[in-house]
Short mmCIF file of C-alpha atoms and ligand atoms in Angstrom, two decimals:
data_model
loop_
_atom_site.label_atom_id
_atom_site.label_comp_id
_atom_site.label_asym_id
_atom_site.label_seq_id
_atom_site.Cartn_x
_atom_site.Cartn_y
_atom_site.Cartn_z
CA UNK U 596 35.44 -40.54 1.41
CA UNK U 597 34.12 -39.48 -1.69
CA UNK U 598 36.16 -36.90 -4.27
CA UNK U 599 35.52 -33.76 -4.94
CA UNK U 600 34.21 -34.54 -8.23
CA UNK U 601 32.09 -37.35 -7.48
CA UNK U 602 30.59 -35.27 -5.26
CA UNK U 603 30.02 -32.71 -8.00
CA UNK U 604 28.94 -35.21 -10.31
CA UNK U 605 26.30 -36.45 -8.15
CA UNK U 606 25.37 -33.55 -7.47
CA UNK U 607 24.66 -32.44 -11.25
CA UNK U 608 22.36 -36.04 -11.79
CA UNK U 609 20.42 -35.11 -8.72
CA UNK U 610 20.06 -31.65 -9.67
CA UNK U 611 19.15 -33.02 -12.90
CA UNK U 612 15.96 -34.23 -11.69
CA UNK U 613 14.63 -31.87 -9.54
CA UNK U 614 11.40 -30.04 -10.19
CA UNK U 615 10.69 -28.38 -7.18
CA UNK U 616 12.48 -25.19 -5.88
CA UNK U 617 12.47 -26.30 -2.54
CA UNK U 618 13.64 -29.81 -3.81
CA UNK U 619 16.83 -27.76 -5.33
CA UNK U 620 17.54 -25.80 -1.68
CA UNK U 621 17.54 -28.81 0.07
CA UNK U 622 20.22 -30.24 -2.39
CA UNK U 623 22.67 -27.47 -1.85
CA UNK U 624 22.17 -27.63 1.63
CA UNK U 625 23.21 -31.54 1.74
CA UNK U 626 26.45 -30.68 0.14
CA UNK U 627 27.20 -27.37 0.94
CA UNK U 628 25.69 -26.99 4.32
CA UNK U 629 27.38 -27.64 7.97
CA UNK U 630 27.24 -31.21 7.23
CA UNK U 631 27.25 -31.22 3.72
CA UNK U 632 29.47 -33.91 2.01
CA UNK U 633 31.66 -30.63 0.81
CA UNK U 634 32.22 -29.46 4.00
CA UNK U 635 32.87 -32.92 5.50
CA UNK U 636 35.72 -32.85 2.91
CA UNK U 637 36.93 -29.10 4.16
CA UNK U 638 36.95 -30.49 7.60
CA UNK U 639 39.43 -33.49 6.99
CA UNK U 640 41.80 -31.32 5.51
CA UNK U 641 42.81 -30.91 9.02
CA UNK U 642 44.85 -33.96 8.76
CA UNK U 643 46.46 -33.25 5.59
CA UNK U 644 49.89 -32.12 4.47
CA UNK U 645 50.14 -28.27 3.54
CA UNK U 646 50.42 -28.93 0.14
CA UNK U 647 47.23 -30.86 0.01
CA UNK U 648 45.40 -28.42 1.87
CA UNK U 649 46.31 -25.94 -0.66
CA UNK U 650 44.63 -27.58 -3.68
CA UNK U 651 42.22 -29.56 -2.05
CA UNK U 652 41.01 -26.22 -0.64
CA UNK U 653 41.42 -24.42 -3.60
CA UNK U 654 39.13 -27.33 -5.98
CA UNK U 655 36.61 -26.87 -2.87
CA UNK U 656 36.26 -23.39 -3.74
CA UNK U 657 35.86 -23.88 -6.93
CA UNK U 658 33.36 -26.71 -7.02
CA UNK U 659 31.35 -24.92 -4.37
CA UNK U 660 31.13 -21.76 -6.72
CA UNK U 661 29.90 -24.00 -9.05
CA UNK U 662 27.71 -25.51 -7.69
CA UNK U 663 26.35 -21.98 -6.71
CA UNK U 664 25.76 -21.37 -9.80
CA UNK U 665 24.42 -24.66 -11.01
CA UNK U 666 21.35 -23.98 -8.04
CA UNK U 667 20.78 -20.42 -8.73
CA UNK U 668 20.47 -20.99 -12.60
CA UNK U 669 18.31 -24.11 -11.79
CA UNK U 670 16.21 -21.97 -9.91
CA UNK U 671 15.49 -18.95 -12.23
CA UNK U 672 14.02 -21.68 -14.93
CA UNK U 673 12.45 -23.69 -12.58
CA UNK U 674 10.58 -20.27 -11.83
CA UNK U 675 9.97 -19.02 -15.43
CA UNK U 676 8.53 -22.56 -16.01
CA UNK U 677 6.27 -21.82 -13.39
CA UNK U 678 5.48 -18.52 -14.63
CA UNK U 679 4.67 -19.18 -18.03
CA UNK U 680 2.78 -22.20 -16.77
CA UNK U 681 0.37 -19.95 -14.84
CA UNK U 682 0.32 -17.60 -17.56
CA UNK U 683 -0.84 -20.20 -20.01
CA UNK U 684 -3.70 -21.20 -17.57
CA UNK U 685 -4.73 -17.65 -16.87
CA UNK U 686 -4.99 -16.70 -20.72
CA UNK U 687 -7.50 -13.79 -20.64
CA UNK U 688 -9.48 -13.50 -23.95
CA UNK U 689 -10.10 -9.71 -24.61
CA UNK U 690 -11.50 -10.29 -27.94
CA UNK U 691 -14.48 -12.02 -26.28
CA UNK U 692 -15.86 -8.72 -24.84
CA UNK U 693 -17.31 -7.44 -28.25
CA UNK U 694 -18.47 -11.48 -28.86
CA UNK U 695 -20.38 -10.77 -25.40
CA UNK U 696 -21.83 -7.38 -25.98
CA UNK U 697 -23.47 -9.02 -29.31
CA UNK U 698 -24.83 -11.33 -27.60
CA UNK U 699 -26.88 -8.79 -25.75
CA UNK U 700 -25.27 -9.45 -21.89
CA UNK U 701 -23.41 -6.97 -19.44
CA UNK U 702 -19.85 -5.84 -20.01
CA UNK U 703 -17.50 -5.11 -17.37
CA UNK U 704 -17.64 -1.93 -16.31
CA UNK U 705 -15.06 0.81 -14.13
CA UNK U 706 -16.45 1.06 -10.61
CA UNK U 707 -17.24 4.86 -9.71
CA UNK U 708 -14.13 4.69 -6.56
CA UNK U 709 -11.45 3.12 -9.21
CA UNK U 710 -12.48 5.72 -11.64
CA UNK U 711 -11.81 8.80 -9.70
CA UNK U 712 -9.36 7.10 -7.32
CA UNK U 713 -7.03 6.39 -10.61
CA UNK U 714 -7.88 10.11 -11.36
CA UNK U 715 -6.55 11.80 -8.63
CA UNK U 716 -3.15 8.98 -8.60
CA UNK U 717 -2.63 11.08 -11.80
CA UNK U 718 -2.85 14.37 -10.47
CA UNK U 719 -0.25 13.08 -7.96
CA UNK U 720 1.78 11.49 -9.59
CA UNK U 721 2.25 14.23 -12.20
CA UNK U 722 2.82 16.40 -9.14
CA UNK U 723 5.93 13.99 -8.05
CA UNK U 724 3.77 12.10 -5.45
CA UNK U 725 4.33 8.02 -4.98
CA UNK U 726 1.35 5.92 -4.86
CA UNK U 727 1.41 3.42 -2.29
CA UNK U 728 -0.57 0.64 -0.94
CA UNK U 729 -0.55 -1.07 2.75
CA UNK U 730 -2.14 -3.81 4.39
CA UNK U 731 -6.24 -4.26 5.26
CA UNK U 732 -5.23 -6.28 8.30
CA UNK U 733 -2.79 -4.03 10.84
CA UNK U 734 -1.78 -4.30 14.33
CA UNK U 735 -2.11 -1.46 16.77
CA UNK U 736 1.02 0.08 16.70
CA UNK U 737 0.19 1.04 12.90
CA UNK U 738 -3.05 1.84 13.62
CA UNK U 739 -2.85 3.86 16.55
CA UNK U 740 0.29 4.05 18.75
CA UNK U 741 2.69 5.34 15.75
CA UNK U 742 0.08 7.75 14.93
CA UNK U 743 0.60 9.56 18.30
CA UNK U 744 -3.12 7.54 19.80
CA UNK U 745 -1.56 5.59 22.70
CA UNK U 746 -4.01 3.30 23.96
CA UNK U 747 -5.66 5.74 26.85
CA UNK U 748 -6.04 8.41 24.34
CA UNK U 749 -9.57 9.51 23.82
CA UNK U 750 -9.15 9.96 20.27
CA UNK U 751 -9.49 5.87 19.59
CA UNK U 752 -13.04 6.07 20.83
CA UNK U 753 -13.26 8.03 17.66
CA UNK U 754 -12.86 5.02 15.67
CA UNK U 755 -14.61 2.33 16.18
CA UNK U 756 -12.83 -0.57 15.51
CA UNK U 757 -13.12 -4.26 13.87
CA UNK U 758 -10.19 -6.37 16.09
CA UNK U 759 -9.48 -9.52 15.40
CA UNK U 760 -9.80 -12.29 18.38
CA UNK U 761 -6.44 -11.90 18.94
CA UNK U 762 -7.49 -8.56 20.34
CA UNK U 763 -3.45 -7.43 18.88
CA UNK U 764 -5.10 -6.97 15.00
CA UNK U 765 -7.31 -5.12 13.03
CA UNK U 766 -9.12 -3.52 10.11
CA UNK U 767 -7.20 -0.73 9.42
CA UNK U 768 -10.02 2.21 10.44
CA UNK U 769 -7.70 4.70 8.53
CA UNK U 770 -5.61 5.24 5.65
CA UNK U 771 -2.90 7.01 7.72
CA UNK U 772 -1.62 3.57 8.46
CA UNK U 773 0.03 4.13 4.95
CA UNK U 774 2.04 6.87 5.95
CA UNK U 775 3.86 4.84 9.16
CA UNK U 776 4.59 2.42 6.55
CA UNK U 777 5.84 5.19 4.11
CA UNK U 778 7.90 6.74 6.43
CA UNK U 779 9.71 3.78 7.62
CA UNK U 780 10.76 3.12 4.15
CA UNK U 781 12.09 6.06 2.76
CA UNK U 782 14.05 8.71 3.81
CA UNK U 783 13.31 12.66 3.45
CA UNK U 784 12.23 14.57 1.27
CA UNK U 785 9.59 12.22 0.41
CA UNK U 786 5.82 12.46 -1.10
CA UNK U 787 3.12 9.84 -1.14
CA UNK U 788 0.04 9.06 -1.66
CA UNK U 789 -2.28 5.96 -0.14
CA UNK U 790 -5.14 5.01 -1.07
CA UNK U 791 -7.74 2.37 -0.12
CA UNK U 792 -10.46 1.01 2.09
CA UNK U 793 -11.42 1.44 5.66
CA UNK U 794 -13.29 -0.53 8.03
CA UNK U 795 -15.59 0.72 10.60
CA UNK U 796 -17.86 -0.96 12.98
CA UNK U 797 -20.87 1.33 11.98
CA UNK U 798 -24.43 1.31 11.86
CA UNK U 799 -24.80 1.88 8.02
CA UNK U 800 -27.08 4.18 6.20
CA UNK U 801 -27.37 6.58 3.28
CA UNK U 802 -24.00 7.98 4.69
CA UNK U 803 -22.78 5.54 6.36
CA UNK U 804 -20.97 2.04 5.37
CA UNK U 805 -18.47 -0.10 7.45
CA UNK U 806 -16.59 -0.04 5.01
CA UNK U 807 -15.39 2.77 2.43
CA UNK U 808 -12.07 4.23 0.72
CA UNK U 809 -9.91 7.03 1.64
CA UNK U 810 -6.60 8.62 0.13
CA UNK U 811 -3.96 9.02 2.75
CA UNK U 812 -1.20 11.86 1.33
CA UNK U 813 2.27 12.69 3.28
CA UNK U 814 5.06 15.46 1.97
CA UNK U 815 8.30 15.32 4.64
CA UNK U 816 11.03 17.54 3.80
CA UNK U 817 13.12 19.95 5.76
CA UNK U 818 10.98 23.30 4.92
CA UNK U 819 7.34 22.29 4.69
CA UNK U 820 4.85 24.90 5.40
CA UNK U 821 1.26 25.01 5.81
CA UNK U 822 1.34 26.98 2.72
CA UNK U 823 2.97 23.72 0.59
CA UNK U 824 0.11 22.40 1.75
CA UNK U 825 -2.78 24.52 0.45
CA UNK U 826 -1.10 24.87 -2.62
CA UNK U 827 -1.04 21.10 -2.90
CA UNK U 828 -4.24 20.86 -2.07
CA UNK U 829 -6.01 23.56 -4.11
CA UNK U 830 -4.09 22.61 -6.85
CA UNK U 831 -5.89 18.83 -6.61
CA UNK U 832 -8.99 20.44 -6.01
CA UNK U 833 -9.18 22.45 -8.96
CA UNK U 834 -8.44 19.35 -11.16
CA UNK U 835 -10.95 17.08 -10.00
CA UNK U 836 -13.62 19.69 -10.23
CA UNK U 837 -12.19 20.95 -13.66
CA UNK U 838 -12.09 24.83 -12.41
CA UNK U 839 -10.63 27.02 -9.81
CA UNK U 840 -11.31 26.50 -6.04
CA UNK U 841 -11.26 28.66 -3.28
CA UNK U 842 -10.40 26.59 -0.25
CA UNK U 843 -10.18 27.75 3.39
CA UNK U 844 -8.99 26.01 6.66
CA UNK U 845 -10.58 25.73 10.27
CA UNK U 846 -8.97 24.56 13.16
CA UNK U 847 -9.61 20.90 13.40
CA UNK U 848 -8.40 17.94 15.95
CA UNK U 849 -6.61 14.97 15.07
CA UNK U 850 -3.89 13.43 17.03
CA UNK U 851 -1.72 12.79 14.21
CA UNK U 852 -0.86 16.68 13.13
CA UNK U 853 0.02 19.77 15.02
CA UNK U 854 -1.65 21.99 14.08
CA UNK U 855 -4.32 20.13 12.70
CA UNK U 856 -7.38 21.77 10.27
CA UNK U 857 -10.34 21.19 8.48
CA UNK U 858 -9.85 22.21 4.56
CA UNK U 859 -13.55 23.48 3.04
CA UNK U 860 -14.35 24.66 -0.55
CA UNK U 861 -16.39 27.15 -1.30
CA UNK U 862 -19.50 25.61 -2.54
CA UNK U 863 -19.40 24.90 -6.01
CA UNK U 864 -23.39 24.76 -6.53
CA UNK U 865 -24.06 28.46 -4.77
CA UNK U 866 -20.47 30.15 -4.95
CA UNK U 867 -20.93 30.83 -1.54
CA UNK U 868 -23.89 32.79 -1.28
CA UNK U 869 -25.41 29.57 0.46
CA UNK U 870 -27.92 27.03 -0.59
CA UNK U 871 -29.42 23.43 0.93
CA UNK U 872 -26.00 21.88 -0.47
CA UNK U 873 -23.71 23.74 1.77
CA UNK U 874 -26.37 24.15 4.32
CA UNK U 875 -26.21 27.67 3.58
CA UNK U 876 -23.17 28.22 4.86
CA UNK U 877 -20.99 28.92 1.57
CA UNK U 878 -18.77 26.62 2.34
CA UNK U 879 -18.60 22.75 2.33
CA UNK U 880 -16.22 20.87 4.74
CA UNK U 881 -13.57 18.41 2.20
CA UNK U 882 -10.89 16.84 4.03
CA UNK U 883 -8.93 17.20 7.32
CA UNK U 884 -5.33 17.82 6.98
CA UNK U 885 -2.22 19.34 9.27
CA UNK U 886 1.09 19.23 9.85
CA UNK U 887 2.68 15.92 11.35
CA UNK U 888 3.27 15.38 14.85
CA UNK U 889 6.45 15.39 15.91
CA UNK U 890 5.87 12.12 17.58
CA UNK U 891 4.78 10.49 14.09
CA UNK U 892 8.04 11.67 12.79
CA UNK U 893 9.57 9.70 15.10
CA UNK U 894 7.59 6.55 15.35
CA UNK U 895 8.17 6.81 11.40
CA UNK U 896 12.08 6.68 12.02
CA UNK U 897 12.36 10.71 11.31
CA UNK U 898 13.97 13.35 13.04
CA UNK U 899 11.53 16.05 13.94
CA UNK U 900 14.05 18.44 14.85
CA UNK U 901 15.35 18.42 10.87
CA UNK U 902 12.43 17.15 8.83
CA UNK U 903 8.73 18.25 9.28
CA UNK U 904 5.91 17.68 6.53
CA UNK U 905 1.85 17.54 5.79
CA UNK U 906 -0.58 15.12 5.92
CA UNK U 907 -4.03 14.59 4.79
CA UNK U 908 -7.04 12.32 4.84
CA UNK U 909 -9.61 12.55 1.46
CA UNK U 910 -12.87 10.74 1.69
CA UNK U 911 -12.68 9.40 -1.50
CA UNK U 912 -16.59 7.80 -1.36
CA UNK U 913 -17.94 11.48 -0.91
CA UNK U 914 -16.17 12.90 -3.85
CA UNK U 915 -17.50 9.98 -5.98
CA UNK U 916 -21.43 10.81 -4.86
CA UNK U 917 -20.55 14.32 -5.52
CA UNK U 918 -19.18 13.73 -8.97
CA UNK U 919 -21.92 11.41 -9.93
CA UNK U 920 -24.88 12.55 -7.85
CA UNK U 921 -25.08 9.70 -5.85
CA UNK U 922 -27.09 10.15 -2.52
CA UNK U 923 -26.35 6.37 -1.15
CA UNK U 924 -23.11 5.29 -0.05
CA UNK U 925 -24.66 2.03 0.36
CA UNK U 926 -24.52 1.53 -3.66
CA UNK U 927 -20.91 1.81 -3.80
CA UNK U 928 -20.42 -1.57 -2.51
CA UNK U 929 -24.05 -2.97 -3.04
CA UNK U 930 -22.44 -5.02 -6.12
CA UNK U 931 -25.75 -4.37 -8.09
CA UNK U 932 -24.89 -4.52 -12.20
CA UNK U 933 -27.46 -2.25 -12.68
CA UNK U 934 -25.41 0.53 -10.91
CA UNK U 935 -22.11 -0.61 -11.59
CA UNK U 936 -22.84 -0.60 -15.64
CA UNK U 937 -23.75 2.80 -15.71
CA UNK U 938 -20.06 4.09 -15.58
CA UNK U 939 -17.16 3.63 -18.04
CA UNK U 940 -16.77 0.80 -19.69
CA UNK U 941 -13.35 -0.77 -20.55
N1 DAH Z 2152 -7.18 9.47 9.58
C1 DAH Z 2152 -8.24 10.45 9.75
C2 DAH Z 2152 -9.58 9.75 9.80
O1 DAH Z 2152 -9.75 8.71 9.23
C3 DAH Z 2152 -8.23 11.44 8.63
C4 DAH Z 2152 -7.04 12.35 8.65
C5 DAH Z 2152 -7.06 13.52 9.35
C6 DAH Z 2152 -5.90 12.01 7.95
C7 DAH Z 2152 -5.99 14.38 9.37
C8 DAH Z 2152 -4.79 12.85 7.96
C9 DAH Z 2152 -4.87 14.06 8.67
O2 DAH Z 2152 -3.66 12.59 7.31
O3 DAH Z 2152 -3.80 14.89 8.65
O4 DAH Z 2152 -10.49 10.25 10.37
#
C-alpha cells in the first residue's frame, strides 16, 4: 500500500495539471473520499499496533488538511482565471459612444420604466427599504397559494395566467410573488421593495399589454398601522410628482391583505374640482394596498399573532405614461428607437 506521502505527492503532480474545477473535485474525492486511497490507509490502521495508529493517524490528519487546502486554493485561481478571462472577452469600450454619435447614428438611450423604476428604488432605499428581485418563472404556491388564493378561490380568475405545460409553472402574473420570497428570507422588522415585470394572458391595446412592470413593497414589524402606511405612501407620492399629495383610501379586495384598499390622489391636473383626466371625479385611483393576511404571514414563515405589516402593488407602466404623456402602453415594449431615444441618454 502506498505511503502517506506518496499519496500526497501524487496528489500535488495531478493537481498540478488540472484545469477544470470539476477536474480538481473529483481529485479530492479519489483520495479523500469513502474509497479514497487516504481513507483506505485510515481503514488498515485497524490492524496496527497502538503506537502506529497514533502517528499514522495523526500524519493522516495532517496530509488530509493539506490537501484541503491545496484544492480550495486551486480552486479560487482556477476561478479568477476564469473571471478575468471573461472579463477580457467582454471588454466594453465606453469611449466609442462619442466616436458613434459623430458618426451621426443612435446612442443608447434609458428606457422610460428603468428611468422612473431606478427613481422610486431611491426614494426607498433612502427611506430604509431593500430592493429585491425574484424569479419570471414561479410555481403556484408563490403565485397563488402563499398569497392566501388556494386553488378554488375566485380571486385567480382575476388573473389570467401564462402556465407552462407542466401545468405546475408560470409567469409570475404579480409582483407579490416577491414578498413570499422576502419573507421567507428575513426575519421581522423587515422592508422591501420588488420590482419587475408581469405576464398576463391579455388581449392588448392602448392599455393593455401581456406583459408590463409593477413594484411590489412589504413593511413587517410588530406595530404596523395603516397609518405607517399612508405615510409611506404619500411620502413616495410626493417625490415622484415633485409636490405635495393628498391621497385617500377606498375599500378595495384582494386576497392577500385584510383590510385591503384602493389608495387615489387627488388629481394633479384639476386639484380636484374634476376634469376628463380624473373623469371628473377629483380623484384618480394609484395603487391597491392593505394590510397582510394573516395567512401570508404564515405561508411567509411569520407569526401573525406577533408581527403584522403593509403591502402594496404600484403599476409602474401607468406612472411612466403619466410622467411622460404617453397614451400607449403598447410603446413601452414596442422596441421602436424612435421612442426609446427620446429619453435620457447615458
Ligand atoms: N398583486 C396585485 C395585482 O397584481 C396588486 C396588489 C394589491 C399588491 C394589493 C399588493 C396589495 O401588495 O396589497 O393585482
Amino acid at each position: 500500500m502506498a505511503s502517506i506521502n506518496e499519496i500526497l505527492d501524487q496528489f500535488k503532480q495531478q493537481l498540478a495539471a488540472t484545469t477544470k474545477v470539476a477536474d480538481v473535485l473529483n481529485l479530492k474525492a479519489q483520495i479523500l473520499g469513502k474509497q479514497g486511497a487516504l481513507s483506505e490507509i485510515l481503514k488498515g490502521l485497524k490492524d496496527a499496533t497502538p503506537e502506529q495508529r497514533k502517528t499514522l493517524g495523526a500524519e493522516a490528519n495532517v496530509a488530509k488538511t493539506q490537501i484541503e487546502d491545496l484544492v480550495g486554493a486551486k480552486i479560487t485561481t482556477l476561478e479568477a482565471a476564469e473571471i478575468n478571462e471573461t472579463l477580457l472577452k467582454n471588454k466594453a469600450d465606453f469611449s466609442l459612444r462619442d466616436a458613434v454619435m459623430e458618426k451621426g447614428l443612435q446612442a443608447a438611450g434609458m428606457h422610460p420604466v428603468t428611468i422612473v423604476q431606478r427613481e422610486i428604488e431611491d426614494i426607498f432605499l433612502s427611506m430604509g427599504f431593500e430592493v429585491l428581485d425574484g424569479p419570471h418563472i414561479e410555481d403556484e404556491w408563490h403565485n397563488f397559494e402563499a398569497l392566501n388564493i388556494p386553488a378554488t378561490h375566485p380571486a385567480r380568475d382575476m388573473q389570467d395566467t401564462f402556465w407552462f405545460e407542466d401545468k405546475k409553472h408560470l409567469l409570475r402574473t404579480h409582483t407579490s410573488t416577491i414578498q413570499v420570497r422576502g419573507m421567507k428570507t428575513r426575519k421581522p422588522p423587515f422592508r422591501f421593495v420588488g420590482p419587475g415585470k408581469v405576464f398576463r394572458c391579455e388581449r392588448t391595446d392602448a392599455s393593455h399589454e401581456m406583459c408590463f412592470h409593477q413594484l411590489e413593497g412589504m413593511m413587517v414589524g410588530e406595530d404596523v398601522s395603516v397609518g405607517h402606511l399612508i405615510y409611506f405612501m404619500k411620502t413616495l407620492l410626493s417625490e415622484i410628482f415633485k409636490r405635495d399629495v393628498e391621497v385617500r383610501l377606498r375599500p378595495g379586495f384582494f386576497p392577500f391583505v385584510e383590510p385591503g384598499f384602493e389608495l387615489d390622489i387627488k388629481c394633479l391636473i384639476c386639484g380636484g374640482k374634476g376634469c376628463s383626466v380624473c373623469k371628473q371625479v377629483g380623484w384618480v385611483e394609484l395603487l391597491p394596498c392593505g394590510m397582510v393576511h394573516p395567512n401570508v404571514l404564515k405561508a411567509g414563515g411569520i407569526d401573525p399573532d406577533k408581527y403584522n405589516g403593509f403591502a402594496f402593488g404600484l403599476g409602474l407602466d401607468r406612472l411612466v405614461m403619466m410622467r411622460y404623456g404617453i397614451d400607449d402602453i403598447r410603446l413601452i415594449h414596442g422596441g421602436d428607437l424612435r421612442f426609446n431615444s427620446q429619453f435620457k441618454t447615458f
